[in-house]
PDB file of C-alpha atoms in Angstrom:
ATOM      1  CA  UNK R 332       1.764  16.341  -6.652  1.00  0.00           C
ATOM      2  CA  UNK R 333      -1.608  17.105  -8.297  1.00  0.00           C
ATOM      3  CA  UNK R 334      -4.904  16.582  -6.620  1.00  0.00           C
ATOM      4  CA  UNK R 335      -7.527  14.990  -8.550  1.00  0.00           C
ATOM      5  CA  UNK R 336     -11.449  14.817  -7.909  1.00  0.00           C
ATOM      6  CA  UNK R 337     -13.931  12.610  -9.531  1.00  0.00           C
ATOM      7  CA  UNK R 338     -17.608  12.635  -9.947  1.00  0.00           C
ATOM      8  CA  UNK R 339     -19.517  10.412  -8.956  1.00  0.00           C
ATOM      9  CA  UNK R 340     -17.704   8.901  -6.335  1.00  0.00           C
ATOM     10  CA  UNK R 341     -19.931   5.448  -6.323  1.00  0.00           C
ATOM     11  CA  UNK R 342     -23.091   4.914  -8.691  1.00  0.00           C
ATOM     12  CA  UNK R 343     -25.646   2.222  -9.031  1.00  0.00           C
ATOM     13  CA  UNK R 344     -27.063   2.137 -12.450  1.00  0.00           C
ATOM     14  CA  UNK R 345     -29.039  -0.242 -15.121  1.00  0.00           C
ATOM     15  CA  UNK R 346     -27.702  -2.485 -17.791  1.00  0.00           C
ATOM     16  CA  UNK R 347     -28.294  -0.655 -21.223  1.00  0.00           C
ATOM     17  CA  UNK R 348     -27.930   2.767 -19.571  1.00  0.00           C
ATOM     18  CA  UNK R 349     -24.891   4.854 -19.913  1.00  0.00           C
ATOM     19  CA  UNK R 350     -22.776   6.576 -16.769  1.00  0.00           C
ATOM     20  CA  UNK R 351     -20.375   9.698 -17.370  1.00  0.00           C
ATOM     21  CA  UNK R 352     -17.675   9.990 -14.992  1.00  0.00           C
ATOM     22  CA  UNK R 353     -15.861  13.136 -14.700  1.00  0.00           C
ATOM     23  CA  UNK R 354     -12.062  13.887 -13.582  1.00  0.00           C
ATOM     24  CA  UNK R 355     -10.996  17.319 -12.238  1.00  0.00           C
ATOM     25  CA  UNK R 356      -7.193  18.418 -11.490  1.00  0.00           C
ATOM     26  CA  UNK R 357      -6.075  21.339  -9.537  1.00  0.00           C
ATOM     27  CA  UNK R 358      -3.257  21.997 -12.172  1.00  0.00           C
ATOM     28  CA  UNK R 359      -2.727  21.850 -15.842  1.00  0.00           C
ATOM     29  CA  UNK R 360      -1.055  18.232 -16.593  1.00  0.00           C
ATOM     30  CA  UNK R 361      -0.451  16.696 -20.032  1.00  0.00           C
ATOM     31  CA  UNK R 362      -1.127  12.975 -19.788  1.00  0.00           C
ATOM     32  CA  UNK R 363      -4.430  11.964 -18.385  1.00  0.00           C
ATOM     33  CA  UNK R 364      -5.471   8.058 -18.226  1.00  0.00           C
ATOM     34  CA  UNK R 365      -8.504   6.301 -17.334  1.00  0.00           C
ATOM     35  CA  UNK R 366      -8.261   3.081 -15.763  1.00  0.00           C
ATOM     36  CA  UNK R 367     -10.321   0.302 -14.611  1.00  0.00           C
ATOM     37  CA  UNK R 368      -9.873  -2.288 -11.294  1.00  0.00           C
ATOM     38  CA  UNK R 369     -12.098  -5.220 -11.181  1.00  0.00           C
ATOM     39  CA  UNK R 370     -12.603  -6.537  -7.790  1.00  0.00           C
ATOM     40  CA  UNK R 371      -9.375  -7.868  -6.153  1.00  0.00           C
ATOM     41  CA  UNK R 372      -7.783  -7.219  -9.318  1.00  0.00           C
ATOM     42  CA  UNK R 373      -4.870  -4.698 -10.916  1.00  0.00           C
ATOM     43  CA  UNK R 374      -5.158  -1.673 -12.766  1.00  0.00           C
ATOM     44  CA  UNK R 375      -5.907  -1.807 -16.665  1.00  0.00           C
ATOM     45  CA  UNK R 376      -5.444   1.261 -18.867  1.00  0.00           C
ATOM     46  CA  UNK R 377      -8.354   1.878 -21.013  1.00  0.00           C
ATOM     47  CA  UNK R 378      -7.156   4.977 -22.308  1.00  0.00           C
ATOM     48  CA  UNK R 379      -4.910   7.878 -23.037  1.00  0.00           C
ATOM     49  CA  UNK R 380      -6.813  11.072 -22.684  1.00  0.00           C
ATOM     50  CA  UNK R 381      -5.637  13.398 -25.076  1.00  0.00           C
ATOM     51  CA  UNK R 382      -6.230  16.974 -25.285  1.00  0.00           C
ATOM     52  CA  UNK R 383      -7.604  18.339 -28.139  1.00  0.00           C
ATOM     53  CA  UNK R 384      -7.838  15.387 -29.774  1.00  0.00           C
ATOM     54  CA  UNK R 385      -9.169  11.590 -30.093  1.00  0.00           C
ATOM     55  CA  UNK R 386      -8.330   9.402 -26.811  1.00  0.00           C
ATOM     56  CA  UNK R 387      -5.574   6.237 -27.449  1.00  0.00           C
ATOM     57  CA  UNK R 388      -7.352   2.959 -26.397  1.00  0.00           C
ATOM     58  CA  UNK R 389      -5.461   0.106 -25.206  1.00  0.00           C
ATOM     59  CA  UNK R 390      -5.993  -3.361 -26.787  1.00  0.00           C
ATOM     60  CA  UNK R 391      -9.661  -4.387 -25.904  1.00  0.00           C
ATOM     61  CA  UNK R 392     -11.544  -0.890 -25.101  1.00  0.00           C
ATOM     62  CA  UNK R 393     -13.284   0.670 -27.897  1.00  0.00           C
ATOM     63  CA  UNK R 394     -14.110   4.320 -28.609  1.00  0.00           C
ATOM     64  CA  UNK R 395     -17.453   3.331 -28.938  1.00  0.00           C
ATOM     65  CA  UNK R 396     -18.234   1.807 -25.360  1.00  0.00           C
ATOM     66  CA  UNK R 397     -15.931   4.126 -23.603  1.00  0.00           C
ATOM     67  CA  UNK R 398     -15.881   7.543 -25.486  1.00  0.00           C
ATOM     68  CA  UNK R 399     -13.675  10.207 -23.676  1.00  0.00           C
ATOM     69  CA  UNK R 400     -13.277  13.863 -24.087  1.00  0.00           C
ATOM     70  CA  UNK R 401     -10.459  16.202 -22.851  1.00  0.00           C
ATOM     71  CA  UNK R 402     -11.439  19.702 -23.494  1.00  0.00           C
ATOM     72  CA  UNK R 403      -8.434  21.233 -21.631  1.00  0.00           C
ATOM     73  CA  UNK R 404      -5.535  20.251 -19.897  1.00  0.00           C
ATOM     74  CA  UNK R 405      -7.597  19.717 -16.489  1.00  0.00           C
ATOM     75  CA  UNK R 406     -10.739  18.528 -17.020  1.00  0.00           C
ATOM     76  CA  UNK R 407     -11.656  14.918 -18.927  1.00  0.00           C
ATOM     77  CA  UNK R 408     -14.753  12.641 -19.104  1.00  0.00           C
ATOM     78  CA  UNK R 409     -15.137   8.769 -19.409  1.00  0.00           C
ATOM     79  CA  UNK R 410     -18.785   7.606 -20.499  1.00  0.00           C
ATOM     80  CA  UNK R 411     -19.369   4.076 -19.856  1.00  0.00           C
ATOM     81  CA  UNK R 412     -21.800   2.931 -22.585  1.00  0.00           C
ATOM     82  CA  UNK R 413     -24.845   0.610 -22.642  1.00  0.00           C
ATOM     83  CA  UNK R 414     -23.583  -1.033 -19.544  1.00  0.00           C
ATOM     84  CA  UNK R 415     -23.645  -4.373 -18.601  1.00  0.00           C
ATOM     85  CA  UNK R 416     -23.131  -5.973 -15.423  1.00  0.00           C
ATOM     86  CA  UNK R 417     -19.395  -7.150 -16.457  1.00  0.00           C
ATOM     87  CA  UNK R 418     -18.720  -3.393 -16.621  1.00  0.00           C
ATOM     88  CA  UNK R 419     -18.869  -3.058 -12.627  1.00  0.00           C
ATOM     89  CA  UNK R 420     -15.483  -2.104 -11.744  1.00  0.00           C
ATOM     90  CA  UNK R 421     -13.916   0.593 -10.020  1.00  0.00           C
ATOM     91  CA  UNK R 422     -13.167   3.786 -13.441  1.00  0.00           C
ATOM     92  CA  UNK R 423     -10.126   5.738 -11.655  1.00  0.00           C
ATOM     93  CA  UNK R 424      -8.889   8.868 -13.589  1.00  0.00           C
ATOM     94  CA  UNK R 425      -4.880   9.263 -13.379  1.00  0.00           C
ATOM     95  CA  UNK R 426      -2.332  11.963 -14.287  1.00  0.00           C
ATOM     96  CA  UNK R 427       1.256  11.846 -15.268  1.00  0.00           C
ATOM     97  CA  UNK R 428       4.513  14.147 -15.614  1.00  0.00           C
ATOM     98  CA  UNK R 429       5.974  12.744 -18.992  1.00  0.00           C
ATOM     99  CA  UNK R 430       9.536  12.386 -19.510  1.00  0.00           C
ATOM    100  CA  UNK R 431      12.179  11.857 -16.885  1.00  0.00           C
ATOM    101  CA  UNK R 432      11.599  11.948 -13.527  1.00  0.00           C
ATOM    102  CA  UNK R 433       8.097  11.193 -13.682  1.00  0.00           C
ATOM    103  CA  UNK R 434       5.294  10.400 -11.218  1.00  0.00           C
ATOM    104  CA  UNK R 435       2.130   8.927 -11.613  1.00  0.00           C
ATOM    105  CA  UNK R 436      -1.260  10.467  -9.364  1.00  0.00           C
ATOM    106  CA  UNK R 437      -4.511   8.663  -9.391  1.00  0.00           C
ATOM    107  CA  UNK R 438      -7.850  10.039  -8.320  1.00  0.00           C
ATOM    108  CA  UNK R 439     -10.080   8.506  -5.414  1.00  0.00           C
ATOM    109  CA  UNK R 440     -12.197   6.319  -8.410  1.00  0.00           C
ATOM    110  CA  UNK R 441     -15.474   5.766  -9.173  1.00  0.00           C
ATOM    111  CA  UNK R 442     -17.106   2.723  -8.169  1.00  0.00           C
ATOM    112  CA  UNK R 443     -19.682   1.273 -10.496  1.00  0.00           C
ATOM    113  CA  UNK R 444     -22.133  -1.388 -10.258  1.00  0.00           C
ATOM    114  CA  UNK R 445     -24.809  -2.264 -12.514  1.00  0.00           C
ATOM    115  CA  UNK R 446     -27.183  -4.391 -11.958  1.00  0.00           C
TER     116      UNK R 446
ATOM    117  CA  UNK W 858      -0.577  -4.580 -22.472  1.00  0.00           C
ATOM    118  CA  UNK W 859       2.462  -5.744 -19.531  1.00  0.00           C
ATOM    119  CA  UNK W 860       2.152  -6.780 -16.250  1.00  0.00           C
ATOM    120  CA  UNK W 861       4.774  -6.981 -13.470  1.00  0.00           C
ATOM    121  CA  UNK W 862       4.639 -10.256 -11.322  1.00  0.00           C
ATOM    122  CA  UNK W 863       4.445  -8.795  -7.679  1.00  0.00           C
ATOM    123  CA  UNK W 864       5.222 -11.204  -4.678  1.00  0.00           C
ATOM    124  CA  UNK W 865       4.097 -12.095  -2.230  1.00  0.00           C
ATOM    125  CA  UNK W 866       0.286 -12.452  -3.440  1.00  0.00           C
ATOM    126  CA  UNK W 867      -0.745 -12.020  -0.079  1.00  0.00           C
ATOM    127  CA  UNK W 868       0.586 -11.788   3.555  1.00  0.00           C
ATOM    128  CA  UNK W 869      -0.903 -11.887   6.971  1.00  0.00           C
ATOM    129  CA  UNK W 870       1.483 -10.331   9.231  1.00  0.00           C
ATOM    130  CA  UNK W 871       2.045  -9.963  13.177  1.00  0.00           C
ATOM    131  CA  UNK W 872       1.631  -5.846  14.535  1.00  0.00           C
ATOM    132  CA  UNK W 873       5.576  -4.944  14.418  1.00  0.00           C
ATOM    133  CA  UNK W 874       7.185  -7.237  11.881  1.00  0.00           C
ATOM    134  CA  UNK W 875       8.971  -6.459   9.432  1.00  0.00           C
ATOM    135  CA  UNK W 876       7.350  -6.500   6.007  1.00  0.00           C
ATOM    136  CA  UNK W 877       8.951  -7.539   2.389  1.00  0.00           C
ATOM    137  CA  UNK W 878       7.676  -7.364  -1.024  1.00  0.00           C
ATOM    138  CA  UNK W 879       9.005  -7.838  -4.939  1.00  0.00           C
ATOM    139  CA  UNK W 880       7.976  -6.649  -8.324  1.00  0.00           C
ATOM    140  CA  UNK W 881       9.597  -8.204 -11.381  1.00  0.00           C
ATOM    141  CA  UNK W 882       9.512  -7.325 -15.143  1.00  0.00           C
ATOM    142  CA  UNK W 883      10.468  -8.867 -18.161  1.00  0.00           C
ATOM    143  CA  UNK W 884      11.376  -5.692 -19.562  1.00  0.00           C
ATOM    144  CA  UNK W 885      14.079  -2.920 -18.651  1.00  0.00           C
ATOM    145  CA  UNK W 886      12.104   0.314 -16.069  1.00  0.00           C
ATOM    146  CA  UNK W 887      13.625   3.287 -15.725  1.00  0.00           C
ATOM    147  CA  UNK W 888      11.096   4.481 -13.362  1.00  0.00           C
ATOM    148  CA  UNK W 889       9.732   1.954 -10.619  1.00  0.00           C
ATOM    149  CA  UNK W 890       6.662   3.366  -8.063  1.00  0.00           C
ATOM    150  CA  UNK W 891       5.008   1.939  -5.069  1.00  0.00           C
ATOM    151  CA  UNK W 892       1.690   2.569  -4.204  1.00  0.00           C
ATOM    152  CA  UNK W 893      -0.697   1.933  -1.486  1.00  0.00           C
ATOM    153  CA  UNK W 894      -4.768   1.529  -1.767  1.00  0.00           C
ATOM    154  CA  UNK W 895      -6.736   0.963   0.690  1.00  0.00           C
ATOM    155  CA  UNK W 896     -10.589  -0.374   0.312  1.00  0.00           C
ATOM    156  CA  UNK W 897     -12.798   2.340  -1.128  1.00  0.00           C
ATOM    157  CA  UNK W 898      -9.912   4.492  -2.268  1.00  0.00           C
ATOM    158  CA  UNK W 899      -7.475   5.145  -5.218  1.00  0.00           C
ATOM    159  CA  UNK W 900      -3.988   4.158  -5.128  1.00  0.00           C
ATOM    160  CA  UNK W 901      -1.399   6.852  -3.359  1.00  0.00           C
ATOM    161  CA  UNK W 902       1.852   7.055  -4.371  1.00  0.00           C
ATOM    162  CA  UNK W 903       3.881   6.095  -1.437  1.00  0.00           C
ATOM    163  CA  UNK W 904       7.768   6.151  -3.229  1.00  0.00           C
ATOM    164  CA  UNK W 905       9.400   6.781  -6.792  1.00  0.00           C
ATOM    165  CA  UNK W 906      12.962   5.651  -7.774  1.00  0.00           C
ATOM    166  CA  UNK W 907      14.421   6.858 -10.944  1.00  0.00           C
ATOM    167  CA  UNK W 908      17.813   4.899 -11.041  1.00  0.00           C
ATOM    168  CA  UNK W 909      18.890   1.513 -10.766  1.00  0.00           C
ATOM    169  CA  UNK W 910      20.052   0.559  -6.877  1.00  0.00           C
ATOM    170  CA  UNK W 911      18.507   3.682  -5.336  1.00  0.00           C
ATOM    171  CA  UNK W 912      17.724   3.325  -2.339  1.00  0.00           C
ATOM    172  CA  UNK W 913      14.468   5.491  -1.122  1.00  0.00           C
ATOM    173  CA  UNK W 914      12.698   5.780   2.075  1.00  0.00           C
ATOM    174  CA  UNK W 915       9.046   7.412   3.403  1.00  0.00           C
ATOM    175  CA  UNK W 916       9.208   7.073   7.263  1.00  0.00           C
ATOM    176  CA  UNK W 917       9.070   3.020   8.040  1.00  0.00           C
ATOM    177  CA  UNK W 918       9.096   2.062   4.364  1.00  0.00           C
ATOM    178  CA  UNK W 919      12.016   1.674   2.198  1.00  0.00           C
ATOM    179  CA  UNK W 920      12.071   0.960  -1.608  1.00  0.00           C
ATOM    180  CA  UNK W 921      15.178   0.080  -3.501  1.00  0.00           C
ATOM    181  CA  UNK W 922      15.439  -0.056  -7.797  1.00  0.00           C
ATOM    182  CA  UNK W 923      17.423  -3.114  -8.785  1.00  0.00           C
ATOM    183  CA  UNK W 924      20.418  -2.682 -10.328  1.00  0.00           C
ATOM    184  CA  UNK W 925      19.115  -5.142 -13.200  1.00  0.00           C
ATOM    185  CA  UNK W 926      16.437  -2.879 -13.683  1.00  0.00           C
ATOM    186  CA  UNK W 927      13.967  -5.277 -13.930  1.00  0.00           C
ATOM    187  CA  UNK W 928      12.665  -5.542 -10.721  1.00  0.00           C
ATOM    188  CA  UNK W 929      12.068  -3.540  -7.241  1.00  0.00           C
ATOM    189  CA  UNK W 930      11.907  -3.909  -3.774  1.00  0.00           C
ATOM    190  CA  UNK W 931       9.700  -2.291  -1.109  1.00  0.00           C
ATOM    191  CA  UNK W 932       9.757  -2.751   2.825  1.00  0.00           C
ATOM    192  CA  UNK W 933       7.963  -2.107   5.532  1.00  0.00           C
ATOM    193  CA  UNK W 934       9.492  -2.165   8.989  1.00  0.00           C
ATOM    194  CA  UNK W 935       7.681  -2.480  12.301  1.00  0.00           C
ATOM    195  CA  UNK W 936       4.131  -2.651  10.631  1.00  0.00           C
ATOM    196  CA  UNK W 937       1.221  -1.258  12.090  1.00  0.00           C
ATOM    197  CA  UNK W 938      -2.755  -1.538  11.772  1.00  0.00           C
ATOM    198  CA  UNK W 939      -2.777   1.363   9.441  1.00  0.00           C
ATOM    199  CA  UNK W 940      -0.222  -0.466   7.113  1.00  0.00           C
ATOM    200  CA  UNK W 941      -3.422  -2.723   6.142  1.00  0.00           C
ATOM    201  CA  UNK W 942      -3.760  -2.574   2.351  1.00  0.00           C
ATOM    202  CA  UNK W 943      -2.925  -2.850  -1.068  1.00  0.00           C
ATOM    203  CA  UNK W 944       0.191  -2.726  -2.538  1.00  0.00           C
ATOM    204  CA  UNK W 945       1.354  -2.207  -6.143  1.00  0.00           C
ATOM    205  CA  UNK W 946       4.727  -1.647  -8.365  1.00  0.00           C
ATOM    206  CA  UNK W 947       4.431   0.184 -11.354  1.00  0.00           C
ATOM    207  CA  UNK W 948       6.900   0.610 -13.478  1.00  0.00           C
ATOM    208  CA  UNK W 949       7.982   2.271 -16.786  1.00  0.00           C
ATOM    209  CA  UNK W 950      10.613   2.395 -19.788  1.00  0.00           C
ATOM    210  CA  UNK W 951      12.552   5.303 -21.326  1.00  0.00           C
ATOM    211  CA  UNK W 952      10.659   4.867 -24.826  1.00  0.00           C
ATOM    212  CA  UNK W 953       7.407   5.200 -23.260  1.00  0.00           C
ATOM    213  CA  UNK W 954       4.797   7.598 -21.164  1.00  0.00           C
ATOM    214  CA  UNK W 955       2.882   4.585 -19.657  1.00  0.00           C
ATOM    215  CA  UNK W 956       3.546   2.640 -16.348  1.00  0.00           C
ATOM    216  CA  UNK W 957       2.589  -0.717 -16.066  1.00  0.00           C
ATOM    217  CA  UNK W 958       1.210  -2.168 -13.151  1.00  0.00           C
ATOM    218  CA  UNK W 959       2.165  -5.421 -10.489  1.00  0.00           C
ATOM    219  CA  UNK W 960      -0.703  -7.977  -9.638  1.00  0.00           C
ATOM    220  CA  UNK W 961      -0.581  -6.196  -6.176  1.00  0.00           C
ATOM    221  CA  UNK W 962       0.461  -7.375  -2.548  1.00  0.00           C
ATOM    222  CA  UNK W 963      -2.720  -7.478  -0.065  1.00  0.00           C
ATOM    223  CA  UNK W 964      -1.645  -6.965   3.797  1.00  0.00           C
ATOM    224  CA  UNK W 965      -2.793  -8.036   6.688  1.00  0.00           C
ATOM    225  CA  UNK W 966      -1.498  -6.692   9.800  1.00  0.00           C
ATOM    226  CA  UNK W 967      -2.702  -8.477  12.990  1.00  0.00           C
ATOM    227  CA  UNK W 968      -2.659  -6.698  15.877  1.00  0.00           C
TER     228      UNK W 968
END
């Protein structure tokens, strides 16, 4: 399994401010997502992290509010951009082993709330 | 993007029963998960099947693939306090890298 940090772990922040949100794993993986939980709801993908080059957004999430960078195959960011109070939501960074078996690993998530 | 229809929504349970849940697709999985999240934390991966009508346990829980591949099972047996959570299916095809995720299963163990 891989062990995943984030930073921050909670944040309270402004609407029209941005909020970075960093993911670190212990090991070199090749899929990294971002995700986002609303309260008392499931997991939606934003994004696709990919190394080296631009992230995949899913239907929705825009490079432009969420920009993400993946430098190497541990590290990646998620900025959350001139925020509103609809972004509040828990951002939790997740890592995959592709083909077959696979697994899925999430971090512990960031929770945001802006006021 | 898909979502898998997870049931029960929601269960309140006596301390020591027996717990069942369901996740259901519209769509083929070769790979089903079940995770657990409790409040304040991100979803652990509790079990991972990787063929239809496996049958897979992790101490008192046992998950089982469906041999239509479309859905999955997970149990709990003799619940406990600590059992108190969230619980989601994911699930995902052979032509692609991402899992979907259930609408989740919120327990309530009672003591």
């Amino acid at each position: 399994s891989a062990v995943i940090s984030q930073k921050p772990s909670r944040d309270i922040c402004q609407r029209g401010t941005s909020l970075t949100i960093q993911c670190q794993v212990d090991s070199q993986v090749t899929m990294m997502f971002w995700y986002r939980q609303q309260p008392g709801q499931s997991l939606t993908l934003i994004a696709t992290a990919n190394q080296g080059s631009e992230a995949t957004y899913e239907s929705g999430f825009v490079i432009d509010k969420f920009p993400i960078s993946r430098p190497n195959l541990t590290f990646s960011t998620l900025t959350v951009s001139n925020m509103s109070p609809e972004d509040s939501s828990i951002y939790l960074c997740s890592v995959a082993s592709g083909g077959a078996p696979g697994t899925q690993y999430f971090g512990p998530g960031t929770r945001l709330l802006v006021l | 993007g898909q979502q898998l229809n997870q049931s029960p929504q929601s269960m309140f349970i006596q301390e020591g029963e027996d717990v069942s849940m369901n996740c259901t697709s519209s769509s083929i999985f070769n790979t089903w998960l079940w995770y657990k999240q409790d409040p304040g934390e991100g979803p652990v991966l509790l079990i991972a099947l990787y063929k239809a009508g496996e049958l897979t346990s992790n101490g008192r829980l046992t998950a089982q693939f469906g041999i239509t591949r479309k859905d999955s099972f997970l149990n709990i047996s003799a619940s406990i306090p600590s059992d108190v959570g969230i619980y989601f299916c994911a699930g995902r095809s052979n032509t692609g890298n991402q899992f979907y995720f259930g609408t989740g299963t919120s327990l309530t163990v009672i003591p």
